[in-house]
Amino acid sequence: MKQFLLTMAGVFAGLMLFLVGVPFLLIVLAAGASRPEPVPARTVVELDLRQEITDQDRANPFASFGQPTLSVMRIITTLRKAETDDHVRGLLVRLPESGMAPAMADEISDALRRFRKTGKPVIVFSQGLYPSGATPSTYMLAAAGGQVWMQPGSSLQSTGLVSEDIFLKRFFDRYGIQADFEQRKEFKNAVNGYLQSDYTPAHREATQAMLESIYGTAINRAAADRRQTPATLKASLESGPLMAEDALRLNLIDRVDYLDSARKQLADRAGKDAVFRDIGAYARSVLDLGPSMGPAIAVIAAEGGIVTGGDGGANPFATEDAIYSDLLEETLNDAVEDKDVKAIVLRVNSPGGSDTASEQIRRAIEGAKSAGKPVVVSMGPYAASGGYWIASGASAIVAQPTTLTGSIGVFGGKFAVGEALARFGVDLRQVGVGSDYASAFSLGSGLSDTQRAAFARWMDQIYARFIGRVSEGRRLPVERVEAIAKGRVWTGAQARELGLVDQIGGFYDAVDRAKALSATNQELRLKWMVSESTPFEAISRMFGISATSARSLAATAWILGDPRAEAILDEMAWSRRPAGSAAVRTQQLAP
């Protein structure tokens, strides 16, 4: 017995060493490796957009292990610092070969235009732009940089914008899987892929209008930067695919040459012994400088799906962040209690999530406003559905013209897999007590007529509550909100015309708005208040998982028996919400 206990103690000690000691060592080594270095006297900052880009810095301390990411917020704040840094003599931007999320491109484009006004040289270099996602927005970003170079023999294929959706109804019918959902209302298309075999008229109308708005923004902004009419630029781009040499002839780019030539030109402009410094390394050297005391605007980040509670059930190695209602409420309350904070900028990038979590956060925003601290929401690529529920209570909303917002609607339901399992000799049976509704969200069969009627009434109540919150927060008549809601996604430009957004602009425009709303004439610094876990808190969550989600996922995966189903199942199980809960979430447009 003694030997057994000693063995178990050893196993436990080894496990703890692996789970705690190894990550801790990695963090210490990473911290030492990333110690800031002085900025050389003649520095050219290099911004490589070919890597994965998030809107905000990852809150999860383990999310980026093995796959470094760069955030839009890190880029624009670093470029703002580089504008006035005499050590920085130029900027080299490397374009991705595929599309970027349109609002990300808008935000970075604004930063490039501002940087160019300093007179410091900028070269945007491309090895080709291919029709994968929102390439017009990527070309717009290139045009904002001034000089656009392309490698000889590369291709410019930015001929339009297409959204392609997968519809699974016939697939589900074949395998006996029933997607049983309620939507409020006809434009709430997040689950249409499970319910339909093609676009509904409303789905097609909203998607077409959204694409036209995004495309129009990209063309108009790029045309202004290239000093062409939108019609001329549009015709040139749509005449593609173009080789780099053709793009030069059409005045879409400025030079056909290689990367080493671009580097040499920037180095010559910078002066003798010029050094190229990656934007991440440069950021570590300069962004911590500045006052740490005095009146401030609190900056709070919120990115990902919206879920209730803290982050106690999250996977510490997940590659995507989430907005935890308890954590964000706590951070907002901290800003309220901080006597230095005069206003708050809440950066939101979210396709939505739990209605109750969204309401919890909205109430915290109302509390901040009641305490005399205005809250300005700066919208990233997405602030839709639950993300808009949060934003609707703000003092003001600032969005990029291509931000996807609105989606004022709700959906809920389940997947019934009883028939599919029966085909393989697996039978689901139940025993229960209480009303008929107790079994509404079992896996075996779809909703009965009485269950559906009760569920539909509940969905109507949530939708009405959402409408009411938007009406109250935006000071719009309920009838007006009902007319523009219906689950429809709008771009920021469209939302501004509808009264859902106050101003078109980026993060620093939201900062200026917050300064204007604060009751002070003092100079205000930015105070970043981060809702995140420590590495040890992340480790402690390692084994958290939703039993309901796991059960549904395992059953469906067993039926399909195909690794390609993983991508489909990932969207089905996007949150930790319990069966039967409502979701205020919108469909996302792939970059």
XYZ file of C-alpha atoms in Angstrom:
591
model
C 0.000 0.000 0.000
C 2.815 2.366 0.924
C 4.517 1.702 -2.399
C 1.275 2.321 -4.248
C 0.824 5.689 -2.520
C 4.425 6.636 -3.297
C 3.907 5.683 -6.930
C 0.715 7.714 -7.158
C 2.433 10.676 -5.515
C 5.203 10.444 -8.089
C 2.726 10.298 -10.934
C 0.886 13.310 -9.538
C 4.124 15.250 -9.071
C 5.186 14.455 -12.626
C 1.821 15.512 -13.996
C 1.961 18.800 -12.107
C 5.512 19.374 -13.309
C 4.342 18.899 -16.895
C 1.192 20.980 -16.584
C 2.631 23.800 -14.514
C 6.425 23.655 -14.597
C 6.883 23.255 -18.352
C 4.472 26.065 -19.348
C 5.971 28.294 -16.661
C 9.451 27.638 -18.011
C 8.291 28.406 -21.551
C 6.775 31.669 -20.395
C 9.948 32.674 -18.569
C 12.070 31.829 -21.611
C 9.728 33.707 -23.915
C 9.806 36.732 -21.644
C 13.577 36.701 -21.597
C 13.807 36.253 -25.353
C 11.453 39.173 -25.977
C 13.202 41.684 -23.705
C 12.969 45.079 -25.435
C 16.015 46.318 -27.295
C 16.814 49.981 -27.948
C 15.486 51.319 -31.246
C 18.377 51.881 -33.682
C 18.940 55.476 -34.781
C 17.897 54.694 -38.361
C 15.102 52.152 -38.313
C 12.746 50.919 -41.027
C 9.721 49.221 -39.479
C 8.498 46.124 -41.310
C 4.833 45.138 -41.139
C 4.209 41.620 -42.458
C 0.484 41.064 -42.982
C 0.915 37.536 -44.329
C 0.571 35.996 -40.860
C -2.631 35.382 -38.921
C -4.137 38.635 -37.692
C -6.659 39.094 -34.911
C -8.441 42.316 -34.051
C -7.051 42.472 -30.524
C -4.113 40.926 -28.701
C -4.880 37.400 -27.553
C -6.151 37.303 -23.975
C -5.365 33.585 -23.687
C -1.691 33.296 -22.637
C -1.257 29.958 -24.440
C -3.269 30.669 -27.601
C -0.314 31.771 -29.698
C 2.179 29.033 -28.768
C 3.612 27.738 -32.020
C 1.528 30.115 -34.158
C 2.407 33.773 -33.532
C -0.314 36.253 -34.307
C -0.440 39.969 -34.866
C -3.385 42.163 -33.911
C -4.903 45.166 -35.630
C -4.832 47.071 -32.357
C -1.119 46.345 -31.943
C -0.447 47.516 -35.505
C -2.292 50.830 -35.304
C -1.007 51.783 -31.855
C 2.550 50.953 -32.897
C 2.299 52.957 -36.119
C 0.905 55.883 -34.120
C 4.043 55.741 -31.971
C 6.311 55.423 -35.034
C 4.879 58.605 -36.540
C 6.650 60.798 -33.987
C 9.696 58.589 -33.393
C 12.719 60.248 -35.003
C 14.467 56.865 -35.084
C 11.884 55.515 -37.535
C 12.804 56.528 -41.072
C 10.412 54.410 -43.138
C 7.890 51.585 -43.349
C 7.797 48.381 -45.406
C 4.448 46.569 -45.633
C 4.204 42.988 -46.916
C 0.764 42.189 -48.332
C -0.947 38.815 -47.910
C -1.776 36.906 -51.083
C -5.412 36.495 -50.054
C -8.098 38.719 -48.651
C -8.262 40.366 -45.238
C -11.353 40.997 -43.168
C -12.626 44.273 -44.698
C -12.849 46.239 -41.440
C -9.325 45.147 -40.512
C -8.111 46.492 -43.840
C -10.033 49.724 -43.193
C -8.431 50.206 -39.781
C -4.881 49.534 -40.996
C -5.470 51.688 -44.095
C -6.391 54.632 -41.881
C -3.137 54.146 -39.963
C -1.088 54.022 -43.182
C -2.652 57.198 -44.527
C -1.847 58.972 -41.287
C 1.733 57.628 -41.270
C 2.290 58.865 -44.831
C 1.453 62.422 -43.762
C 4.702 62.471 -41.745
C 6.640 62.384 -45.010
C 8.378 59.152 -44.099
C 8.578 56.769 -47.087
C 6.226 53.765 -47.270
C 6.463 50.862 -49.700
C 3.723 48.239 -49.883
C 5.141 45.087 -51.472
C 3.086 42.261 -52.975
C 4.018 38.886 -54.411
C 0.553 38.512 -55.863
C -3.046 39.021 -54.877
C -5.360 36.124 -55.639
C -9.167 35.734 -55.552
C -9.530 34.263 -52.067
C -11.864 36.265 -49.842
C -12.082 40.045 -49.660
C -9.170 40.897 -51.946
C -10.630 44.306 -52.967
C -10.191 45.407 -49.358
C -6.608 44.146 -49.412
C -5.923 46.139 -52.569
C -7.486 49.184 -50.887
C -5.021 48.746 -48.031
C -2.152 48.637 -50.536
C -3.335 51.850 -52.193
C -3.454 53.585 -48.813
C 0.291 53.020 -48.410
C 1.250 55.198 -51.355
C 3.895 53.291 -53.326
C 2.682 49.829 -54.383
C 5.299 47.397 -55.681
C 4.729 43.946 -57.142
C 7.210 41.191 -57.857
C 7.793 40.540 -61.572
C 5.531 37.808 -62.919
C 3.125 38.013 -59.985
C -0.605 38.395 -60.479
C -3.202 40.956 -59.402
C -6.584 39.240 -59.226
C -8.898 41.566 -57.370
C -11.877 41.373 -59.691
C -14.768 41.374 -57.237
C -16.159 40.000 -54.002
C -18.001 36.703 -53.505
C -19.516 35.011 -50.453
C -20.009 31.253 -50.705
C -22.123 29.367 -48.170
C -22.500 25.651 -47.506
C -26.067 24.302 -47.300
C -26.429 20.955 -45.551
C -30.138 20.155 -45.656
C -29.907 17.443 -48.309
C -26.871 16.009 -46.552
C -28.741 15.905 -43.237
C -31.806 14.381 -44.914
C -29.633 11.633 -46.359
C -28.179 10.689 -42.989
C -31.344 11.174 -40.939
C -30.175 14.248 -39.019
C -32.896 16.775 -38.257
C -31.932 20.433 -37.754
C -34.806 21.822 -35.682
C -34.442 25.587 -35.179
C -36.522 28.717 -34.676
C -35.293 32.042 -36.117
C -36.310 35.636 -35.418
C -36.693 36.750 -38.082
C -36.358 36.097 -41.806
C -32.902 37.693 -42.086
C -31.443 35.734 -39.150
C -29.396 33.494 -41.417
C -26.836 32.004 -39.016
C -28.479 28.547 -39.174
C -29.798 28.678 -42.751
C -26.983 26.386 -43.820
C -28.549 23.627 -41.719
C -32.154 24.311 -42.719
C -31.982 25.096 -46.452
C -30.511 23.824 -49.698
C -30.167 27.311 -51.191
C -30.403 30.982 -50.243
C -33.802 32.176 -49.141
C -34.865 35.476 -50.777
C -34.079 37.364 -47.557
C -30.693 35.650 -47.165
C -29.738 36.453 -50.753
C -30.942 40.054 -50.508
C -28.993 40.802 -47.333
C -25.808 39.114 -48.521
C -25.896 40.864 -51.895
C -26.409 44.270 -50.276
C -23.632 43.617 -47.773
C -21.156 42.640 -50.518
C -22.069 45.689 -52.599
C -21.464 47.963 -49.630
C -18.067 46.400 -48.821
C -16.993 46.394 -52.472
C -18.086 49.985 -52.968
C -16.102 51.114 -49.932
C -12.947 49.376 -51.162
C -13.248 50.807 -54.684
C -13.993 54.363 -53.555
C -11.194 54.514 -51.012
C -8.634 52.917 -53.320
C -9.617 55.248 -56.151
C -9.084 58.279 -53.947
C -5.614 57.059 -52.933
C -4.678 56.217 -56.542
C -6.077 59.551 -57.795
C -8.478 57.872 -60.211
C -12.223 57.901 -60.599
C -13.977 54.926 -58.974
C -15.353 53.877 -62.369
C -11.891 53.833 -63.957
C -10.309 51.894 -61.110
C -13.193 49.416 -60.998
C -12.967 48.762 -64.736
C -9.215 48.218 -64.518
C -9.453 45.767 -61.629
C -12.365 43.867 -63.166
C -10.449 43.460 -66.434
C -8.201 40.968 -64.624
C -6.661 38.651 -63.824
C -3.677 40.898 -64.475
C 0.025 40.272 -64.478
C 2.074 42.787 -62.505
C 3.261 44.384 -65.730
C -0.353 44.932 -66.859
C -1.263 46.377 -63.455
C 1.583 48.881 -63.817
C 0.334 49.939 -67.263
C -3.157 50.535 -65.819
C -1.731 52.628 -62.963
C -2.921 50.136 -60.360
C 0.614 49.838 -58.957
C 3.759 51.981 -59.065
C 6.637 49.600 -59.756
C 7.426 46.032 -60.810
C 10.538 44.898 -58.951
C 11.850 42.523 -56.303
C 11.765 42.759 -52.521
C 15.495 43.355 -52.192
C 15.143 46.458 -54.384
C 12.365 47.755 -52.135
C 14.516 47.162 -49.076
C 17.464 48.930 -50.698
C 15.406 51.981 -51.594
C 14.060 52.293 -48.051
C 17.520 51.726 -46.575
C 19.014 54.410 -48.808
C 16.291 56.841 -47.717
C 16.814 55.960 -44.060
C 20.552 56.583 -44.155
C 23.780 54.769 -43.403
C 23.550 51.622 -41.227
C 19.749 51.471 -41.506
C 18.190 48.539 -39.649
C 14.925 46.768 -40.494
C 12.900 46.031 -37.364
C 9.793 43.813 -37.290
C 6.786 45.724 -35.999
C 6.372 43.309 -33.089
C 9.940 43.865 -31.902
C 9.588 47.617 -32.389
C 6.342 47.592 -30.399
C 8.014 45.872 -27.456
C 10.634 48.616 -27.440
C 8.322 51.611 -27.400
C 4.717 50.939 -26.435
C 5.279 50.701 -22.692
C 6.646 54.231 -22.615
C 4.423 57.061 -21.466
C 2.725 58.360 -18.322
C 1.202 55.841 -15.943
C -0.573 58.355 -13.731
C -3.124 61.078 -14.282
C -6.552 61.368 -15.935
C -7.206 58.684 -18.507
C -9.506 57.023 -20.981
C -9.841 53.345 -20.141
C -9.474 51.034 -23.127
C -11.151 47.652 -22.705
C -10.932 44.850 -25.260
C -13.730 42.373 -26.005
C -13.205 39.830 -28.779
C -14.880 36.520 -29.570
C -18.165 34.760 -28.891
C -20.119 36.026 -25.872
C -20.615 33.500 -23.072
C -21.841 33.670 -19.486
C -19.633 33.502 -16.426
C -15.885 33.722 -16.054
C -13.467 31.663 -18.104
C -13.514 28.683 -15.755
C -14.675 26.229 -18.413
C -12.506 27.374 -21.285
C -9.809 25.393 -23.017
C -6.496 27.145 -22.221
C -5.059 26.037 -25.557
C -8.001 27.267 -27.649
C -6.938 29.331 -30.629
C -9.846 31.775 -30.333
C -10.772 34.138 -27.527
C -14.198 34.539 -25.995
C -15.971 37.359 -24.179
C -16.810 36.165 -20.663
C -19.604 38.242 -19.163
C -18.333 38.109 -15.560
C -14.817 39.121 -16.540
C -15.922 41.971 -18.785
C -18.420 43.242 -16.217
C -15.678 43.194 -13.583
C -13.295 45.116 -15.847
C -15.947 47.733 -16.624
C -16.628 48.096 -12.890
C -12.913 48.506 -12.234
C -12.859 51.362 -14.731
C -15.824 52.964 -12.980
C -14.083 52.743 -9.597
C -10.792 54.106 -10.960
C -10.774 57.822 -10.133
C -8.311 58.536 -12.961
C -10.692 57.168 -15.609
C -12.887 59.865 -17.154
C -14.325 57.853 -20.056
C -14.204 54.341 -21.503
C -13.556 53.025 -25.007
C -14.802 49.459 -25.396
C -13.361 47.739 -28.461
C -15.829 45.059 -29.592
C -15.181 42.357 -32.161
C -17.841 39.703 -31.803
C -20.389 37.835 -33.948
C -22.565 37.455 -30.834
C -23.415 34.716 -28.382
C -25.540 34.320 -25.275
C -28.425 36.751 -24.859
C -28.148 36.724 -21.067
C -24.399 37.311 -21.158
C -24.935 40.184 -23.591
C -27.552 41.704 -21.280
C -25.200 41.407 -18.294
C -22.509 43.354 -20.137
C -24.993 45.940 -21.440
C -26.126 46.586 -17.880
C -22.511 47.111 -16.782
C -22.174 49.718 -19.552
C -25.316 51.429 -18.295
C -23.770 51.445 -14.826
C -20.643 53.156 -16.107
C -22.730 55.830 -17.819
C -24.775 56.368 -14.646
C -21.503 56.884 -12.773
C -20.675 59.763 -15.103
C -18.218 57.872 -17.292
C -19.294 57.814 -20.947
C -18.697 54.587 -22.857
C -17.834 54.706 -26.554
C -17.885 51.425 -28.465
C -15.274 51.032 -31.195
C -16.422 48.271 -33.527
C -13.918 45.920 -35.141
C -14.716 43.551 -38.035
C -17.866 42.310 -36.263
C -20.148 43.764 -33.641
C -23.330 41.987 -34.607
C -26.186 40.229 -32.870
C -25.047 39.848 -29.236
C -22.174 42.157 -30.089
C -24.690 44.818 -31.069
C -26.811 44.070 -27.996
C -23.758 45.123 -25.959
C -23.014 48.170 -28.099
C -26.580 49.478 -28.127
C -26.263 50.710 -24.554
C -23.141 52.802 -25.213
C -22.934 56.594 -25.165
C -21.772 56.476 -28.794
C -20.870 53.867 -31.410
C -18.023 54.244 -33.910
C -17.679 51.676 -36.715
C -15.666 51.187 -39.858
C -17.748 51.387 -43.067
C -17.268 47.626 -43.571
C -17.863 46.528 -39.977
C -20.634 43.911 -39.905
C -23.178 44.977 -37.319
C -26.869 44.890 -36.533
C -28.240 41.345 -36.899
C -30.860 42.236 -34.307
C -32.444 38.828 -33.989
C -32.271 35.502 -32.229
C -32.233 31.804 -33.023
C -32.309 28.588 -31.064
C -32.905 24.904 -31.526
C -31.187 21.559 -31.709
C -30.026 18.681 -33.877
C -32.068 15.489 -33.548
C -29.982 12.404 -34.363
C -32.261 9.571 -33.197
C -33.181 8.423 -36.711
C -29.567 8.535 -37.835
C -28.381 6.471 -34.873
C -31.176 3.943 -35.393
C -29.824 3.214 -38.879
C -26.699 1.905 -37.187
C -28.554 -0.112 -34.569
C -28.245 2.464 -31.795
C -31.485 3.375 -30.014
C -32.131 6.377 -27.772
C -34.681 5.961 -24.991
C -35.730 8.312 -22.190
C -37.268 8.301 -18.761
C -38.317 11.574 -17.145
C -40.684 13.507 -14.926
C -42.327 16.889 -15.210
C -43.939 18.565 -18.189
C -43.689 17.563 -21.822
C -41.237 20.420 -22.368
C -38.631 18.708 -20.156
C -37.703 16.461 -23.093
C -37.817 19.204 -25.725
C -34.057 19.210 -26.253
C -33.319 15.536 -26.136
C -31.224 14.172 -28.982
C -33.678 11.546 -30.146
C -36.409 13.411 -32.022
C -37.489 16.838 -33.170
C -39.744 19.195 -31.248
C -43.382 18.177 -30.878
C -46.104 20.669 -31.796
C -46.668 21.678 -28.164
C -42.934 21.917 -27.486
C -42.410 24.048 -30.584
C -45.246 26.400 -29.630
C -43.778 26.918 -26.166
C -40.269 27.385 -27.554
C -41.511 29.842 -30.183
C -43.247 31.955 -27.514
C -40.005 32.121 -25.563
C -38.024 33.099 -28.666
C -40.547 35.869 -29.380
C -40.003 37.241 -25.877
C -36.213 37.332 -26.299
C -36.540 39.014 -29.678
C -38.897 41.611 -28.237
C -36.444 42.253 -25.405
C -33.623 42.751 -27.922
C -35.778 45.215 -29.879
C -36.572 47.068 -26.670
C -32.937 47.341 -25.619
C -31.936 48.777 -29.000
C -34.888 51.199 -28.949
C -33.914 52.385 -25.473
C -30.177 52.621 -26.111
C -30.363 54.236 -29.545
C -33.369 56.417 -28.724
C -35.305 55.063 -31.677
C -39.041 54.244 -31.778
C -39.757 50.540 -31.326
C -41.502 50.482 -34.704
C -38.383 51.868 -36.366
C -36.160 49.233 -34.771
C -38.551 46.463 -35.760
C -38.395 47.639 -39.378
C -34.578 47.522 -39.571
C -34.050 44.504 -37.301
C -35.423 41.112 -38.392
C -31.958 39.591 -37.915
C -30.457 41.518 -40.836
C -26.720 42.187 -40.955
C -25.713 45.695 -42.009
C -22.332 47.156 -42.818
C -21.155 50.108 -40.748
C -21.892 52.464 -43.629
C -25.460 51.166 -43.904
C -25.902 51.187 -40.122
C -24.843 54.833 -39.938
C -27.642 55.773 -42.331
C -30.120 53.764 -40.268
C -29.165 55.323 -36.939
C -27.598 52.158 -35.520
C -24.120 53.734 -35.549
C -23.134 57.302 -34.686
C -19.898 57.750 -36.599
C -17.787 56.109 -39.283
C -14.190 55.736 -38.165
C -11.617 53.652 -36.342
C -10.275 53.194 -32.844
C -8.667 56.607 -32.530
C -11.870 58.264 -33.731
C -13.608 56.490 -30.850
C -10.918 57.811 -28.500
C -11.545 61.358 -29.748
C -15.287 60.845 -29.251
C -14.697 59.650 -25.686
C -12.542 62.711 -24.966
C -15.281 64.974 -26.278
C -17.900 63.255 -24.098
C -15.782 63.333 -20.934
C -16.508 66.253 -18.633
C -12.909 67.439 -18.516
C -10.575 69.719 -20.393
C -7.512 67.847 -19.146
C -5.139 65.911 -21.366
C -6.187 62.246 -21.207
C -3.829 59.300 -21.566
C -4.925 55.827 -22.662
C -5.097 53.257 -19.888
C -5.373 49.696 -21.179
C -7.488 47.531 -18.901
C -7.300 43.896 -19.943
C -9.731 41.121 -18.999
C -7.528 38.052 -19.224
C -6.351 34.967 -17.407
C -2.962 34.332 -15.917
C -1.075 31.301 -17.282
C -1.876 29.400 -14.104
C -5.588 30.141 -14.358
C -5.482 28.899 -17.940
C -3.826 25.644 -16.867
C -6.433 25.104 -14.160
C -9.139 25.154 -16.852
C -7.438 22.541 -18.973
C -9.977 19.775 -18.469
C -13.129 21.906 -18.675
C -15.704 20.730 -21.244
C -19.448 20.927 -21.709
C -20.962 17.462 -21.322
C -23.978 18.373 -23.462
C -21.815 19.672 -26.297
C -19.523 16.669 -26.089
C -22.446 14.251 -26.195
C -24.050 15.877 -29.222
C -20.749 16.248 -30.998
C -19.694 12.668 -30.396
C -23.018 11.252 -31.567
C -23.019 13.275 -34.774
C -19.357 12.583 -35.487
C -19.972 8.843 -35.042
C -22.772 8.993 -37.621
C -20.772 10.901 -40.194
C -17.557 8.947 -39.691
C -15.626 11.434 -41.805
C -12.874 13.839 -40.671
C -14.262 16.415 -43.088
C -17.250 16.704 -40.768
C -15.032 18.383 -38.177
C -15.376 21.820 -39.743
C -19.162 21.469 -39.840
C -19.362 20.239 -36.264
C -17.162 23.066 -35.032
C -19.833 25.593 -35.998
C -22.603 23.445 -34.538
C -20.862 23.427 -31.156
C -19.602 26.996 -31.272
C -20.461 27.827 -27.689
C -20.926 26.306 -24.267
C -24.594 27.293 -24.173
C -26.905 24.615 -22.755
C -29.478 22.844 -24.882
C -32.579 24.927 -25.405
C -30.882 28.271 -24.877
C -31.186 31.144 -27.299
C -28.324 32.539 -29.317
C -27.905 36.062 -30.577
C -25.186 35.371 -33.084
C -24.630 36.165 -36.750
C -23.044 34.413 -39.667
C -19.445 35.461 -40.313
C -17.979 36.499 -43.652
C -14.706 34.733 -44.361
C -11.796 37.138 -44.999
